[in-house]
Coordinates of C-alpha atoms in Angstrom, one line a residue:
X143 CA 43.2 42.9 6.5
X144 CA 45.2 45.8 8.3
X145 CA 48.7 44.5 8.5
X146 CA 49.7 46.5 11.3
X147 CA 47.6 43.8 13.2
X148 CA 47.8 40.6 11.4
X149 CA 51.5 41.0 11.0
X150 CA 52.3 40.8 14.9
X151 CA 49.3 38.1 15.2
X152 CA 51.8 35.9 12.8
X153 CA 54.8 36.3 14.4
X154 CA 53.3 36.1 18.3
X155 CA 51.4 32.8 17.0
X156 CA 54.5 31.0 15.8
X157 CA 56.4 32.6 19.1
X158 CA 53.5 30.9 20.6
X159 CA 53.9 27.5 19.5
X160 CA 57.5 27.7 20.2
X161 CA 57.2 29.0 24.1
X162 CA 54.7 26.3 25.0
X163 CA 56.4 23.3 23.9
X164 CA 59.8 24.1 25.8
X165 CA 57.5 24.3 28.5
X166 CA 54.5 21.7 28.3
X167 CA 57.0 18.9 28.2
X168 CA 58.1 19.2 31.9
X169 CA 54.5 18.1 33.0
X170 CA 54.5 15.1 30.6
X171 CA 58.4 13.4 31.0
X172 CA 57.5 10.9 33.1
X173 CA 55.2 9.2 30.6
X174 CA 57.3 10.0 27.5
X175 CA 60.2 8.6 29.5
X176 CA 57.9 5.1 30.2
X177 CA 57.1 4.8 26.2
X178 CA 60.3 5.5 24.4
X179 CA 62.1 3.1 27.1
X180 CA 64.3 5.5 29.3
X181 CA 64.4 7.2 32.5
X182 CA 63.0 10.6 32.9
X183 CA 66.5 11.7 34.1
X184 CA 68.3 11.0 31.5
X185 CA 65.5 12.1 29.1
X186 CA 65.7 15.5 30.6
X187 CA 68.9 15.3 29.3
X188 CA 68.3 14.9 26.5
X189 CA 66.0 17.7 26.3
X190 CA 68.6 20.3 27.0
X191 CA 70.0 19.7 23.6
X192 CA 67.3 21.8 22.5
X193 CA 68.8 24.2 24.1
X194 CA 72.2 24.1 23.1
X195 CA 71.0 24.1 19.4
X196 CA 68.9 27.1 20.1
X197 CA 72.5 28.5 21.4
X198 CA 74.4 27.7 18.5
X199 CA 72.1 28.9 15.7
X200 CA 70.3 32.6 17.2
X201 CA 73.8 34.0 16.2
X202 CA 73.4 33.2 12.4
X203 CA 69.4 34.1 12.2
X204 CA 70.5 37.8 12.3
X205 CA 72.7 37.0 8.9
X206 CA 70.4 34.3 7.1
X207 CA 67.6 37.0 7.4
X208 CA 69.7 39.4 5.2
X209 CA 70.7 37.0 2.8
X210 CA 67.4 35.5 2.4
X211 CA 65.1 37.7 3.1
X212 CA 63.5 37.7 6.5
X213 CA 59.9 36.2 5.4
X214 CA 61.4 33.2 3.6
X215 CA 63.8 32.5 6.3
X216 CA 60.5 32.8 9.0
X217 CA 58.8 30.6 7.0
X218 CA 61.3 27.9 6.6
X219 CA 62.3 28.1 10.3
X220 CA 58.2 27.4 11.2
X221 CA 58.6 24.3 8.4
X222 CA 62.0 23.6 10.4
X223 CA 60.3 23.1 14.3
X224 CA 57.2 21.5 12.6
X225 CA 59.2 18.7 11.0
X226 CA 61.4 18.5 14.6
X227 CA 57.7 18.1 16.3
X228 CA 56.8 15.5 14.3
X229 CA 60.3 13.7 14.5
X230 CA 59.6 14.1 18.5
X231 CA 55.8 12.5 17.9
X232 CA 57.3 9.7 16.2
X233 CA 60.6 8.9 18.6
X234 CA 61.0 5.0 19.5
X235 CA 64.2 5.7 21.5
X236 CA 66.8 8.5 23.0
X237 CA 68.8 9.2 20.6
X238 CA 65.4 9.9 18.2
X239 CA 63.8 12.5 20.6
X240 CA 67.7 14.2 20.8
X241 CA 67.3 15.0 16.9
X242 CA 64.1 15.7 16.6
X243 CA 64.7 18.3 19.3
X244 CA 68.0 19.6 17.7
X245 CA 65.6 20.2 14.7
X246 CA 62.8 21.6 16.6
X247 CA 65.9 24.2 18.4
X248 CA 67.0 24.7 14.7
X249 CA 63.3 26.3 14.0
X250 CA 63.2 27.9 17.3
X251 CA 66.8 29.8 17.0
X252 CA 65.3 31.7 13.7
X253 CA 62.0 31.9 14.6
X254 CA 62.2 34.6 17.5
X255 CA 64.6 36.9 15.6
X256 CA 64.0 37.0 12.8
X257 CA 60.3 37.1 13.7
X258 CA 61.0 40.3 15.5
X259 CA 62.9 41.5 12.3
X260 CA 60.0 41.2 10.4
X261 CA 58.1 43.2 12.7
X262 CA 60.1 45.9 13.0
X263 CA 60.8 46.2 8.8
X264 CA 57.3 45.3 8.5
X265 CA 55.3 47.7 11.1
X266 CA 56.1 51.7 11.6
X267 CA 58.1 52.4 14.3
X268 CA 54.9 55.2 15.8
X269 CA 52.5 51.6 16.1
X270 CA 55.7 49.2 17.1
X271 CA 54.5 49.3 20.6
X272 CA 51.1 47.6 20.3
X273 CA 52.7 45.3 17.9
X274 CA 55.7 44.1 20.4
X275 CA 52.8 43.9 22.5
X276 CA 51.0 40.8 20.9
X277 CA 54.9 39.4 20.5
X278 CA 55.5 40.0 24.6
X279 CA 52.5 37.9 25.3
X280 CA 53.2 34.6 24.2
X281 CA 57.3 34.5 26.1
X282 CA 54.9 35.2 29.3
X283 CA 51.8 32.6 28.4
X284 CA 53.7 29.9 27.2
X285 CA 55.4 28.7 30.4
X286 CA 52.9 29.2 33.0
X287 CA 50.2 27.9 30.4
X288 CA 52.2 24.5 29.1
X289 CA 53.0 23.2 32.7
X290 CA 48.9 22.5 33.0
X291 CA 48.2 21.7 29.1
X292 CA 51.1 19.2 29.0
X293 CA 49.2 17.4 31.9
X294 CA 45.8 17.9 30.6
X295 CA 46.8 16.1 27.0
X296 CA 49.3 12.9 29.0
X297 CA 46.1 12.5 31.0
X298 CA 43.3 12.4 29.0
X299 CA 45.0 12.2 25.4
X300 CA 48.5 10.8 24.4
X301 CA 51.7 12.9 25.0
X302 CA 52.0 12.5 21.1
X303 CA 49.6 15.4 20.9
X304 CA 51.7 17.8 22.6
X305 CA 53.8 17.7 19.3
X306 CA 51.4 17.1 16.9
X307 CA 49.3 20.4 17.5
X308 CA 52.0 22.2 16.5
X309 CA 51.4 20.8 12.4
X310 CA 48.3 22.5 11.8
X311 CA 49.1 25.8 13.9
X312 CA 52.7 25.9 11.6
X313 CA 51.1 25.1 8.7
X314 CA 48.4 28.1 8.9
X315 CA 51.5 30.2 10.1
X316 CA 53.3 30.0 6.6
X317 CA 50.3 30.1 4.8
X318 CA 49.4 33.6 6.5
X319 CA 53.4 34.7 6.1
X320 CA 54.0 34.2 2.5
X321 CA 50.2 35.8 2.2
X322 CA 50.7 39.2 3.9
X323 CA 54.6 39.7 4.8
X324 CA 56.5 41.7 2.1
X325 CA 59.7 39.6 0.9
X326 CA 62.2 42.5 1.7
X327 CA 65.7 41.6 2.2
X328 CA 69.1 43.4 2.2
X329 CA 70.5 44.5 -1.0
X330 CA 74.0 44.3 0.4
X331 CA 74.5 41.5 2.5
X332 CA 77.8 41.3 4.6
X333 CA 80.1 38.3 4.6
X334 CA 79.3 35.7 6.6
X335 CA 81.9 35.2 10.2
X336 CA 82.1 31.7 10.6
X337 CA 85.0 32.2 12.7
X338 CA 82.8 34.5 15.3
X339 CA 80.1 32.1 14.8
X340 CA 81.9 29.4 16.1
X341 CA 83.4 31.3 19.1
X342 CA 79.7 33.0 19.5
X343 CA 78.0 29.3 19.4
X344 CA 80.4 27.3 21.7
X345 CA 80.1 30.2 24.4
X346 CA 76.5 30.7 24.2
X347 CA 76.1 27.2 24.7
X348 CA 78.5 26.4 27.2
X349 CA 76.8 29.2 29.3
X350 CA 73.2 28.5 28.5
X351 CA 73.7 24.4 29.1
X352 CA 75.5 24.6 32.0
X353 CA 73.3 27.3 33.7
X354 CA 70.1 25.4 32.6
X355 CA 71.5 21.8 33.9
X356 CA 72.3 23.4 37.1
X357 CA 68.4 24.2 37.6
X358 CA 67.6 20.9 36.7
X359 CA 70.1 19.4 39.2
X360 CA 71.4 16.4 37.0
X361 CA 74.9 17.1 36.5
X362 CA 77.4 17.3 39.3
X363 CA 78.9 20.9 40.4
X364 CA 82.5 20.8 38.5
X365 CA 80.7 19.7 35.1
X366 CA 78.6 22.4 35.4
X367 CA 81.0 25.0 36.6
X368 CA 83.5 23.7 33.9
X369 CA 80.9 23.9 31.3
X370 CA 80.2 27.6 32.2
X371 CA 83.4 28.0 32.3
X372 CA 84.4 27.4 28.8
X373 CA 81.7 29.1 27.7
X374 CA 82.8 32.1 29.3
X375 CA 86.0 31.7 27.4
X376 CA 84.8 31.4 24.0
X377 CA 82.6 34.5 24.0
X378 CA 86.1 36.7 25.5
X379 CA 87.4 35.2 22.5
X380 CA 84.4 36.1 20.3
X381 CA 84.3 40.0 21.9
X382 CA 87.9 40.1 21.1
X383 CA 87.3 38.8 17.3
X384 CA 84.3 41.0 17.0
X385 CA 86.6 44.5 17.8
X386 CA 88.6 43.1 14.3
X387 CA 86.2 42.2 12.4
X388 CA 83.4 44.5 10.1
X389 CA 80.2 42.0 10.2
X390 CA 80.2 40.6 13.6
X391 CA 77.3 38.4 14.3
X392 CA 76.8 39.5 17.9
X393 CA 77.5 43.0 17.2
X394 CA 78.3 44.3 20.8
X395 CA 78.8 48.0 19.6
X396 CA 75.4 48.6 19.6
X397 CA 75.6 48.7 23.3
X398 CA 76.5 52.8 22.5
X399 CA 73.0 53.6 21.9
X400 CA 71.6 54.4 24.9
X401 CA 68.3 52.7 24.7
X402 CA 70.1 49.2 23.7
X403 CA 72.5 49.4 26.6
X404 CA 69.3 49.9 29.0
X405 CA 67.1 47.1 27.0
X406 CA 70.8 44.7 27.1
X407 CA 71.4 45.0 30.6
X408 CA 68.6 46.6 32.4
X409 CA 66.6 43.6 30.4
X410 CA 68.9 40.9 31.1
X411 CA 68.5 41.3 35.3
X412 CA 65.5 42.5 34.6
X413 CA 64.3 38.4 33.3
X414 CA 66.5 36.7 35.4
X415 CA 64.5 37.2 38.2
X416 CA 61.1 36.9 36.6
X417 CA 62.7 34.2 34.4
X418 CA 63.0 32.2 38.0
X419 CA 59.4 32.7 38.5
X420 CA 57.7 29.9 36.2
X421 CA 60.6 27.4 37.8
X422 CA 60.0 28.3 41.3
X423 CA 56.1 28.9 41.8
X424 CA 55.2 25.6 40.6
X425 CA 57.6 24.0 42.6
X426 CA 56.2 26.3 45.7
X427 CA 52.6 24.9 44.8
X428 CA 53.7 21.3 44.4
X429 CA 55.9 20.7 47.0
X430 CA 55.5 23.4 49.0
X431 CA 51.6 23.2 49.3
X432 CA 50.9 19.5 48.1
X433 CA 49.1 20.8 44.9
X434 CA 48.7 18.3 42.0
X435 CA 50.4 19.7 39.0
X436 CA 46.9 20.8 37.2
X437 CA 45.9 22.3 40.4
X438 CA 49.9 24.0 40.6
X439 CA 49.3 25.1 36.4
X440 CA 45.5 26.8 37.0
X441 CA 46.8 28.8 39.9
X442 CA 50.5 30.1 38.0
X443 CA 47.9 30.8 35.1
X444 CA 47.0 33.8 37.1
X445 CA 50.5 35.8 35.4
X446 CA 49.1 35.1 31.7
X447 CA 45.8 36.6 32.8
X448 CA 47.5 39.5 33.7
X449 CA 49.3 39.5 30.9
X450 CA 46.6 39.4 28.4
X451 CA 45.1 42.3 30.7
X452 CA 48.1 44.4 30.1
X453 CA 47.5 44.2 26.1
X454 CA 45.2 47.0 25.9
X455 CA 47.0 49.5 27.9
X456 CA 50.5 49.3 27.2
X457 CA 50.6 51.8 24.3
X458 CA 48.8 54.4 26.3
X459 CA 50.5 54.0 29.6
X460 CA 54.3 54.5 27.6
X461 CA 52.6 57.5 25.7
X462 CA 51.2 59.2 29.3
X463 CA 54.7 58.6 31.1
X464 CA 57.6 58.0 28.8
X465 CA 59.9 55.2 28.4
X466 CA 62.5 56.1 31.0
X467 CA 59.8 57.2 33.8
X468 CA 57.6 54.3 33.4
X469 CA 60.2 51.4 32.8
X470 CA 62.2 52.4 35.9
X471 CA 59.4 52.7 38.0
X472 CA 57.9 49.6 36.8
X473 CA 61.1 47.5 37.7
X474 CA 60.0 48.4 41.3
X475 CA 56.8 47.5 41.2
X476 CA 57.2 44.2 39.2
X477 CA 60.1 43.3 41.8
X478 CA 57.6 44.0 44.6
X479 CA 55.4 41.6 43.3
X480 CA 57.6 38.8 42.5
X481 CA 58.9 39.5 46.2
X482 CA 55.5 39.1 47.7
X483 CA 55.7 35.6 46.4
X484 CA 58.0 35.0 49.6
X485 CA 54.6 35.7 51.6
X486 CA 53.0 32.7 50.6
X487 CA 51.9 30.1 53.0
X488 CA 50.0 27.1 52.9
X489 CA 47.5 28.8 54.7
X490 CA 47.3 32.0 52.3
X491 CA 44.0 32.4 50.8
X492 CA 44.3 31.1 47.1
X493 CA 41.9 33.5 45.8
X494 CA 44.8 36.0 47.2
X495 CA 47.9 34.2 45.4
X496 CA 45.5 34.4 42.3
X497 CA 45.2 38.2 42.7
X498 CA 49.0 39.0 43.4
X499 CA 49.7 36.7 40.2
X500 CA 47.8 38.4 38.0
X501 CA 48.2 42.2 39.2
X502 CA 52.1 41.0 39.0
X503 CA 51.8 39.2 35.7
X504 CA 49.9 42.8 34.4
X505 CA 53.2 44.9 35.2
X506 CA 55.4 42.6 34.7
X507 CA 54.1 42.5 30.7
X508 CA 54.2 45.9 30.4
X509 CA 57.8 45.7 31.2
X510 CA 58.7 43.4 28.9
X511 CA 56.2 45.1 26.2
X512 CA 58.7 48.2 26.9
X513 CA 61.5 46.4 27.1
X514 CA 61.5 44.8 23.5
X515 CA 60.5 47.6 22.1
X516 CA 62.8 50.7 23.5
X517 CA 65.6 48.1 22.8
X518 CA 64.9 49.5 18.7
X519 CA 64.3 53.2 19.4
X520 CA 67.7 54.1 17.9
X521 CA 68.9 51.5 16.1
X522 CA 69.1 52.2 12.1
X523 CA 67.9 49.8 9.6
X524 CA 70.8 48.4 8.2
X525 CA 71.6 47.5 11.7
X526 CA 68.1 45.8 12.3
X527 CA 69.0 42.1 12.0
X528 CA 71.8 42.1 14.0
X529 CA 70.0 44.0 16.9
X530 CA 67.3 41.4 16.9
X531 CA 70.1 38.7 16.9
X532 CA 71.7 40.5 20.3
X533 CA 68.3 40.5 22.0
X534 CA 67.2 37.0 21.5
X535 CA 70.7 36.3 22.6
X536 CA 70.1 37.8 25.6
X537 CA 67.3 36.8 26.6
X538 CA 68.0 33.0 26.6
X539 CA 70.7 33.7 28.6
X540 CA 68.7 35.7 31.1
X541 CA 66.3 32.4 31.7
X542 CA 68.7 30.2 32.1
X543 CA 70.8 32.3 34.8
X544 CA 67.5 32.8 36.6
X545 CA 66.8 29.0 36.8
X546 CA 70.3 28.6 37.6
X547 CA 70.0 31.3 40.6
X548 CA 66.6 30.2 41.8
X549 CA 67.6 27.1 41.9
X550 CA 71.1 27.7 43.8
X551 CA 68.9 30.1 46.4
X552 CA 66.7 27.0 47.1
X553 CA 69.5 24.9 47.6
X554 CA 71.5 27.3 50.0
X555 CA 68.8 27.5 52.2
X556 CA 68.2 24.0 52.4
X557 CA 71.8 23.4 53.9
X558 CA 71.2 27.0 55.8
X559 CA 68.2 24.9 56.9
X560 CA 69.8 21.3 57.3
X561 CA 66.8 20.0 55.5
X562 CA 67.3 17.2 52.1
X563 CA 63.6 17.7 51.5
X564 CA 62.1 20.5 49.2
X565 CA 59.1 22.3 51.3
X566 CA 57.5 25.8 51.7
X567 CA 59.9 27.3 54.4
X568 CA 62.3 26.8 51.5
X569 CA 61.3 29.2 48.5
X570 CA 61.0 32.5 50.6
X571 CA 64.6 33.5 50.0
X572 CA 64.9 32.6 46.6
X573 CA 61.9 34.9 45.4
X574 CA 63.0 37.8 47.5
X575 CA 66.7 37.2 46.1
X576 CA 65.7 37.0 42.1
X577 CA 63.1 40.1 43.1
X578 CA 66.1 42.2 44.1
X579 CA 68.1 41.2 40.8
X580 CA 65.0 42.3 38.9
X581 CA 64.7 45.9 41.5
X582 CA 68.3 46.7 40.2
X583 CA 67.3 46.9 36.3
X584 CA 65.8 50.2 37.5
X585 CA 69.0 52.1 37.5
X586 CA 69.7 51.3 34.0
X587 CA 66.6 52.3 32.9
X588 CA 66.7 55.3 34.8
X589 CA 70.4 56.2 32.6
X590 CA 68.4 56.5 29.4
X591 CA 67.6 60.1 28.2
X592 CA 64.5 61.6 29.4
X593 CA 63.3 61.2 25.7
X594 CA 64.2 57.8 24.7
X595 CA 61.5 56.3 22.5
X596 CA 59.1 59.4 22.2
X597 CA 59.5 58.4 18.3
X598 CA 58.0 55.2 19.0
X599 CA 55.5 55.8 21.5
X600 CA 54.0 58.6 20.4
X601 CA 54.9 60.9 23.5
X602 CA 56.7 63.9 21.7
X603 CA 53.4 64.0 19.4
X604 CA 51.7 64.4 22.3
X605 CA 53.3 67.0 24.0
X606 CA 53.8 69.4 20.9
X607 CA 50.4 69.4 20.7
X608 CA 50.0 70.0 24.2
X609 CA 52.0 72.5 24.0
X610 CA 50.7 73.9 20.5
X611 CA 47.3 74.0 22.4
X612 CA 48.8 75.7 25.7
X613 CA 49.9 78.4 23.1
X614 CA 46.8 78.9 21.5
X615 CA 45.5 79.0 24.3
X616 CA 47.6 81.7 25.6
X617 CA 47.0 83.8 21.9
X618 CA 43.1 83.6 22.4
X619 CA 43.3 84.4 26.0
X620 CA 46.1 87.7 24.9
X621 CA 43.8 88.6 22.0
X622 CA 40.9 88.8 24.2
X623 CA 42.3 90.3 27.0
X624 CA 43.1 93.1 24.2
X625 CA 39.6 93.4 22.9
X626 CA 38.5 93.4 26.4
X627 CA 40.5 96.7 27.2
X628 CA 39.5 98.0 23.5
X629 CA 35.7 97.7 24.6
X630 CA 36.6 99.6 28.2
X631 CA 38.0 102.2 26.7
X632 CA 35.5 102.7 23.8
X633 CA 32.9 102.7 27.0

């Protein structure tokens, strides 16, 4: 079998498995809550603690990769979120479900980057864009797809099940890994920086948490602001350790190379305000517009449609325009989109919403197909691990600020409002305030060179032989235009 397609089918499945169960759980804490003998409140709680382990440990995946070798530590890290899924299956109490989903964060944390790491070591960098295609898919399925799933298997199943189908999917996941991923690893690893990792983990979790709890509304203002806060002083400290030390593991110099400054920062506003989307839309359908939450999960299921349309078409599309044309002209359009969101009523047509979901979720995959994979145009191999590392870094913090924002956007204008009570008139800001977040990413897509990527997506190929042909072209047309005037004189 062709590995440059069952390589990226590997690593999107277990990305897969991990992006639906952070999501399908939301749908089914009420009834998880009622079995294990808590409240839903404090199990969602409990919950976020998958998050904070998926803060601590991304900074050491980029490392354990190298020292390792990227296919065993994939491998293990898929063995690692299958045990924490079964540990969640079999939870009698709290406590239980908090360390299976420690575990199952554990799995999660090395799964995405070092997933993308074997990708990139794995797949030439001229196909890497229909590979990080198949990978983009699943970060955009997985949370408008899990809201509905999660309440199609509490209904007519047991929530047990939403764990449990992660054994067989994990299972064929490593079997396929070991069979058709090359072991390579680093010859010379670096030495490991506890010390950063430390500093890296108690600010990427302060940050992460305390952003994420403030969507969620559970924790009072000052915990949350005083949880973001020491966050934000742990990774000062970190940025001032890493300038000392040789093996950072968040290496922030690679923010030099053009292409990864515009994939860090263009990408980071760029998912914070589609990162508020899968937190406010269902809330807009539910509350908003009295929509069960199957109803609310068939309807947002519109963006993965889109999505999966997208697959197709995103090599071609970067090959026609280039990286830098098309990403900063996407960021418009996607914005648009996300603003139009603002436009719904309970009286719009849902055969319309449907339509503006999926044309949305289409561009809005593109750009993240574009995204992950400019972020590599220039980075050399040796650095590879660590530039996954500062990605999947980013990311999760990008989510988490745009629940955080959507959230606080709601809540402003429902004291703008004097309202207490969540309902349509609500949302409208909030979408049109995350849409302009994800507009501005078009500037700094806009600073990369005019030939950023063209390795990667096949562009420069393409216009040496266009203009190899326009020569040729121009020979024949001089050669004949010669014999032409040979033949006038001979007559």
């Amino acid at each position: 079998m062709d590995k440059q397609r069952i390589i990226p089918l590997i690593v999107a499945t277990a990305l897969f498995m991990e992006n639906m169960d952070s999501t399908v759980i939301a749908t089914s804490l009420p009834a998880i809550a009622a079995d294990i003998g808590t409240s839903p409140l404090t199990l969602k709680l409990a919950i976020t603690s998958y998050l904070l382990s998926l803060a601590v440990f991304i900074p050491a995946s980029g490392w354990t990769a190298d020292r390792f070798g990227a296919r065993m530590v994939f491998s293990i890290a898929i063995g690692v979120f299958m045990i924490g899924s079964i540990g969640c299956a079999l939870s009698q109490n709290v406590t239980h479900f908090v360390i299976a989903r420690i575990l199952q964060g554990m799995g999660g944390a090395m799964m995405t980057p070092v997933g993308r790491l074997v990708l990139l070591r794995s797949i030439d960098k001229s196909a890497l864009v229909n590979a990080m295609t198949w990978v983009t898919v699943p970060a955009l399925v997985g949370p408008v797809i899990g809201p509905p799933l999660g309440g199609f298997i509490t209904t007519y199943f047991s929530w047990h099940w939403i764990f449990l189908i992660n054994i067989p999917i994990g299972l064929l996941g490593i079997f396929m890994a070991m069979k058709y991923i090359d072991p390579i690893k680093s010859t010379d690893p670096e030495r490991f920086d506890l010390y950063g990792l430390v500093l890296a983990g108690i600010g990427l979790a302060g940050i992460a948490f305390g952003l994420s709890v403030a969507g969620l509304n559970l924790l009072p203002w000052p915990i949350m602001a005083g949880l973001v806060a020491l966050g934000s002083i742990s990774m000062t400290l970190y940025v001032m350790h890493a300038r000392r030390t040789g093996s950072p593991v968040l290496d922030f110099s690679l923010l030099r190379l053009s292409t990864m400054r515009a994939a860090i920062i263009g990408g980071f506003l760029f998912r914070l305000g589609i990162g508020a989307l899968p937190f406010l839309l269902p809330l807009l359908m539910q509350e908003g517009f009295g929509l069960t939450p199957f109803q609310s999960g068939l309807v947002t299921f519109a963006s993965a449609v889109g999505a999966m349309g997208m697959k197709t078409l995103a090599a071609r599309i970067i090959r026609a325009f280039g990286f830098r044309n098309m990403m900063t002209v996407n960021a418009v359009i996607s914005a648009v989109f996300l603003a139009a969101c603002a436009l719904f009523t309970v009286t719009t047509p849902l055969m319309l919403i449907f339509i503006i979901l999926v044309v949305g979720g289409f561009f809005r995959s593109l750009q993240f197909t574009a995204i992950n994979t400019v972020a590599y145009a220039e980075v050399e191999p040796a650095q590879m691990s660590r530039a996954t590392t500062l990605v999947s870094v980013n990311q999760q913090l990008a989510i988490s600020a745009g629940v955080a924002i959507g959230a606080a956007s709601v809540e402003s204008t429902m004291v703008y409002q004097h309202v207490t009570e969540l309902s349509a008139q609500v949302f409208p800001p909030a979408f049109l305030v995350v849409a302009f977040i994800s507009a501005i990413s078009a500037w700094w897509f806009w600073q990369m060179p005019d030939d950023a990527g063209h390795e990667i997506s096949g562009r420069k190929v393409a216009e040496i032989a266009s203009r190899k042909g326009a020569a040729k072209a121009a020979t024949k047309a001089a050669v004949q235009g010669t014999q032409d005037a040979r033949d006038q004189r001979l007559g």
